[in-house]
C-alpha cells in the first residue's frame, strides 16, 4: 500500500541524517510534474489533428429545389443526395432521390421524373490523377506522420527531463557530502583550538602558530558556509522536480545523501546497451520524415497526371407518368482533362525529390552522430571509473599520512604548518573522490540519455520494480 506524499517525506527526512533514496525521488518526480503533463497534452493535440484530417471523409447530405415562378413552364423539381467518400481510388458512393412536377422545356427534360420520383445509386472514381493519393489523403498521412513522429520525440523529451532530474539528485548528493566533509573539518579544527592555545600559553608553541590557526579556522568556516550555500541551492533545484505542496521543514536540505547511492540494476543493464538500434526514437522519428518526404513526392507526381474520372449510376423511376421514364436506367460518364500549365507541378516534384535525398542524408548523419556520442561517452565512463579507483586509493593514503602527522605533532616532532598541509590534502583528496564518483554517475546518465532510454514508461517500471 503506497504512503501519502507528506508521510513519505516525513519518514525520509527524520532528522538531519535522513536521506531521500533515488527510487523514492523518481517516484515523486514521475507522479504529476507539469513538464510531463505538458508533453502528454501535446500528444492529444496531434490526435485531434488526425481526427480533423479524417473529417474530409464524413458523410455529406445535399438538397436542392428549383422552380419556375414565372413564364410559360411551371416545372419544379427537388433533389436529395447522400454521398460517402472512400479512400481507395478517390471514390465516392452516393444515393440520390429526385422528384418533379409540372411542365419543363425540352432542354430541361432531364429533370422530369414519374409521379413518385426517381431513386438512384452510383459510384464515382478517379482513374488517373488522385487515384492513389490526393490532398485529403495526404493530409491524413501527414497528420498520422506528425503523431507518430511525436510519439518518438516525446520519449526523447522525457528522457532529457529525467536525465536532468536525476542529475539534480546527484548534484544534491555531492553537495551533501561536501557539506558533511566541511563540517567535519571545521569540527576537527575547533576541537584542536584548546590544545594549541594551551601549548602557546605554556610556551611550547610560538604565538604565530595560534595566529595561523585562527586564519585556518576562518578559512574552514568560510568553506563550510560556501558548502552550505551550494547545498541549499542544489536542494532548491531538486525541489523543482518534486510536488510543491509537500510539507517540508527549513533544514531538509541538510539531509545527508551518500553520493555512491545504489545504482539500480535496470539502469546498469540499460547502460550496457551501447549500440543504437533501428528502434532508437531519434532514428524512428527520422524514418517518419523519410515517409513524409516520399508522400510529398507521390503527391507532386500525382499533380502531373491527367484527370480521368468515371461515374456509374443505376436509376429507377416510380409512379405514373411518361412511358419513356418507366424503364431502369444505367448511366456511365467519363470526364477527362489534361493540365497544360505543368511548370509549378514539375517544380514541386523536383523539390520533393531533393527533399527526400536530404532526409536520407540526415538519417545517415544522425546514425553516425549517435555512434560517435556513444563511443565518446563510453570512453569517458571507462576512464571515470579508473579515476575513481585511483582517487579512492589516494584518499586512503592521504588519511594515513594525516593520521601519522597528527601523532608526530602530538609528540612535538612536527609543526602546525605541516599538519595543516596534511589535513588540507586529505580533505582535497576526499573532494576529488566525490568529484570522480559524480563523474561516473554523470557518464552513466549520459549513456542513457543518448539512447533516450529514460522515458516515462521506463522510469515508472523502474520505480514500481524497486
mmCIF file of C-alpha atoms in Angstrom, residues 271-407:
data_model
loop_
_atom_site.group_PDB
_atom_site.id
_atom_site.type_symbol
_atom_site.label_atom_id
_atom_site.label_comp_id
_atom_site.label_asym_id
_atom_site.label_seq_id
_atom_site.Cartn_x
_atom_site.Cartn_y
_atom_site.Cartn_z
ATOM 1 C CA UNK A 271 23.786 1.471 -19.762
ATOM 2 C CA UNK A 272 25.397 -1.661 -21.168
ATOM 3 C CA UNK A 273 23.233 -1.463 -24.325
ATOM 4 C CA UNK A 274 25.635 0.752 -26.243
ATOM 5 C CA UNK A 275 24.665 0.297 -29.892
ATOM 6 C CA UNK A 276 21.868 2.489 -31.301
ATOM 7 C CA UNK A 277 19.376 0.177 -32.969
ATOM 8 C CA UNK A 278 16.705 0.987 -35.506
ATOM 9 C CA UNK A 279 14.278 1.295 -32.579
ATOM 10 C CA UNK A 280 16.073 4.386 -31.254
ATOM 11 C CA UNK A 281 13.440 7.170 -31.016
ATOM 12 C CA UNK A 282 15.590 9.660 -32.946
ATOM 13 C CA UNK A 283 16.079 7.183 -35.781
ATOM 14 C CA UNK A 284 12.398 6.245 -35.792
ATOM 15 C CA UNK A 285 11.482 9.928 -35.879
ATOM 16 C CA UNK A 286 13.784 10.476 -38.860
ATOM 17 C CA UNK A 287 12.300 7.444 -40.638
ATOM 18 C CA UNK A 288 8.885 9.067 -40.288
ATOM 19 C CA UNK A 289 10.353 12.143 -42.004
ATOM 20 C CA UNK A 290 11.513 9.854 -44.814
ATOM 21 C CA UNK A 291 7.957 8.563 -45.226
ATOM 22 C CA UNK A 292 6.645 12.123 -45.267
ATOM 23 C CA UNK A 293 9.123 13.105 -47.992
ATOM 24 C CA UNK A 294 8.105 10.048 -50.032
ATOM 25 C CA UNK A 295 4.444 11.022 -49.726
ATOM 26 C CA UNK A 296 5.236 14.583 -50.813
ATOM 27 C CA UNK A 297 6.927 13.188 -53.903
ATOM 28 C CA UNK A 298 3.929 10.955 -54.671
ATOM 29 C CA UNK A 299 1.593 13.943 -54.343
ATOM 30 C CA UNK A 300 3.773 16.035 -56.656
ATOM 31 C CA UNK A 301 3.863 13.251 -59.256
ATOM 32 C CA UNK A 302 0.094 12.921 -58.952
ATOM 33 C CA UNK A 303 -0.380 16.565 -59.973
ATOM 34 C CA UNK A 304 1.313 15.854 -63.320
ATOM 35 C CA UNK A 305 -1.233 13.197 -64.293
ATOM 36 C CA UNK A 306 -4.325 13.902 -66.449
ATOM 37 C CA UNK A 307 -7.668 13.830 -64.698
ATOM 38 C CA UNK A 308 -9.932 10.968 -65.738
ATOM 39 C CA UNK A 309 -12.991 10.442 -63.539
ATOM 40 C CA UNK A 310 -15.616 7.737 -64.059
ATOM 41 C CA UNK A 311 -19.170 7.833 -62.749
ATOM 42 C CA UNK A 312 -21.549 4.883 -62.903
ATOM 43 C CA UNK A 313 -25.137 5.058 -61.646
ATOM 44 C CA UNK A 314 -28.301 2.930 -61.785
ATOM 45 C CA UNK A 315 -31.648 4.801 -61.592
ATOM 46 C CA UNK A 316 -35.320 3.740 -61.407
ATOM 47 C CA UNK A 317 -38.481 5.875 -61.577
ATOM 48 C CA UNK A 318 -41.647 5.033 -59.652
ATOM 49 C CA UNK A 319 -45.246 6.070 -60.074
ATOM 50 C CA UNK A 320 -47.153 7.275 -63.135
ATOM 51 C CA UNK A 321 -46.110 9.491 -65.999
ATOM 52 C CA UNK A 322 -44.477 9.254 -69.409
ATOM 53 C CA UNK A 323 -43.830 5.698 -70.551
ATOM 54 C CA UNK A 324 -40.272 6.626 -71.533
ATOM 55 C CA UNK A 325 -39.334 7.035 -67.848
ATOM 56 C CA UNK A 326 -40.570 3.670 -66.634
ATOM 57 C CA UNK A 327 -37.518 1.607 -67.570
ATOM 58 C CA UNK A 328 -34.483 1.223 -65.298
ATOM 59 C CA UNK A 329 -31.512 3.298 -66.489
ATOM 60 C CA UNK A 330 -27.815 2.664 -66.294
ATOM 61 C CA UNK A 331 -25.689 5.785 -66.673
ATOM 62 C CA UNK A 332 -21.944 5.916 -67.381
ATOM 63 C CA UNK A 333 -19.987 9.187 -67.569
ATOM 64 C CA UNK A 334 -16.294 9.695 -68.253
ATOM 65 C CA UNK A 335 -14.638 13.047 -67.685
ATOM 66 C CA UNK A 336 -11.114 13.776 -68.956
ATOM 67 C CA UNK A 337 -8.974 16.886 -68.501
ATOM 68 C CA UNK A 338 -5.274 17.359 -69.184
ATOM 69 C CA UNK A 339 -3.323 20.018 -67.243
ATOM 70 C CA UNK A 340 -1.357 22.252 -69.625
ATOM 71 C CA UNK A 341 0.251 24.503 -67.012
ATOM 72 C CA UNK A 342 2.738 21.969 -65.634
ATOM 73 C CA UNK A 343 5.678 24.192 -64.631
ATOM 74 C CA UNK A 344 4.663 24.545 -60.999
ATOM 75 C CA UNK A 345 3.862 20.841 -60.695
ATOM 76 C CA UNK A 346 7.273 19.930 -62.143
ATOM 77 C CA UNK A 347 8.972 22.331 -59.739
ATOM 78 C CA UNK A 348 7.188 20.761 -56.777
ATOM 79 C CA UNK A 349 8.221 17.301 -57.939
ATOM 80 C CA UNK A 350 11.868 18.358 -58.275
ATOM 81 C CA UNK A 351 11.805 19.941 -54.832
ATOM 82 C CA UNK A 352 10.242 16.804 -53.341
ATOM 83 C CA UNK A 353 12.969 14.631 -54.902
ATOM 84 C CA UNK A 354 15.723 16.774 -53.386
ATOM 85 C CA UNK A 355 13.885 16.860 -50.042
ATOM 86 C CA UNK A 356 13.787 13.054 -49.994
ATOM 87 C CA UNK A 357 17.510 12.901 -50.793
ATOM 88 C CA UNK A 358 18.218 15.372 -47.986
ATOM 89 C CA UNK A 359 16.239 13.389 -45.398
ATOM 90 C CA UNK A 360 18.114 10.188 -46.278
ATOM 91 C CA UNK A 361 21.439 12.016 -45.796
ATOM 92 C CA UNK A 362 20.160 13.436 -42.496
ATOM 93 C CA UNK A 363 19.332 9.907 -41.373
ATOM 94 C CA UNK A 364 22.847 8.696 -42.165
ATOM 95 C CA UNK A 365 24.365 11.683 -40.333
ATOM 96 C CA UNK A 366 22.144 11.036 -37.320
ATOM 97 C CA UNK A 367 23.232 7.393 -37.039
ATOM 98 C CA UNK A 368 26.882 8.455 -37.264
ATOM 99 C CA UNK A 369 26.406 11.148 -34.629
ATOM 100 C CA UNK A 370 24.726 8.714 -32.241
ATOM 101 C CA UNK A 371 27.526 6.187 -32.695
ATOM 102 C CA UNK A 372 30.190 8.826 -32.048
ATOM 103 C CA UNK A 373 28.389 10.165 -28.965
ATOM 104 C CA UNK A 374 28.011 6.675 -27.546
ATOM 105 C CA UNK A 375 31.655 5.829 -28.210
ATOM 106 C CA UNK A 376 32.872 9.064 -26.618
ATOM 107 C CA UNK A 377 30.673 8.659 -23.562
ATOM 108 C CA UNK A 378 31.682 5.018 -23.169
ATOM 109 C CA UNK A 379 35.341 6.088 -23.165
ATOM 110 C CA UNK A 380 34.595 8.822 -20.633
ATOM 111 C CA UNK A 381 32.796 6.322 -18.403
ATOM 112 C CA UNK A 382 35.665 3.847 -18.588
ATOM 113 C CA UNK A 383 38.256 6.433 -17.571
ATOM 114 C CA UNK A 384 35.972 7.928 -14.919
ATOM 115 C CA UNK A 385 35.716 4.505 -13.305
ATOM 116 C CA UNK A 386 39.502 4.104 -13.421
ATOM 117 C CA UNK A 387 39.959 7.573 -11.941
ATOM 118 C CA UNK A 388 37.504 6.767 -9.150
ATOM 119 C CA UNK A 389 39.542 3.736 -8.136
ATOM 120 C CA UNK A 390 42.727 5.816 -8.109
ATOM 121 C CA UNK A 391 41.051 8.585 -6.119
ATOM 122 C CA UNK A 392 39.838 6.038 -3.561
ATOM 123 C CA UNK A 393 43.423 4.859 -3.109
ATOM 124 C CA UNK A 394 44.591 8.464 -2.829
ATOM 125 C CA UNK A 395 42.037 9.146 -0.066
ATOM 126 C CA UNK A 396 43.312 6.158 1.926
ATOM 127 C CA UNK A 397 46.933 7.281 1.579
ATOM 128 C CA UNK A 398 46.156 10.914 2.432
ATOM 129 C CA UNK A 399 44.219 9.868 5.529
ATOM 130 C CA UNK A 400 47.030 7.600 6.659
ATOM 131 C CA UNK A 401 49.599 10.352 6.128
ATOM 132 C CA UNK A 402 47.476 12.832 8.078
ATOM 133 C CA UNK A 403 46.991 10.366 10.929
ATOM 134 C CA UNK A 404 50.758 9.822 11.174
ATOM 135 C CA UNK A 405 51.360 13.584 11.114
ATOM 136 C CA UNK A 406 48.866 14.027 13.957
ATOM 137 C CA UNK A 407 50.860 11.595 16.077
#
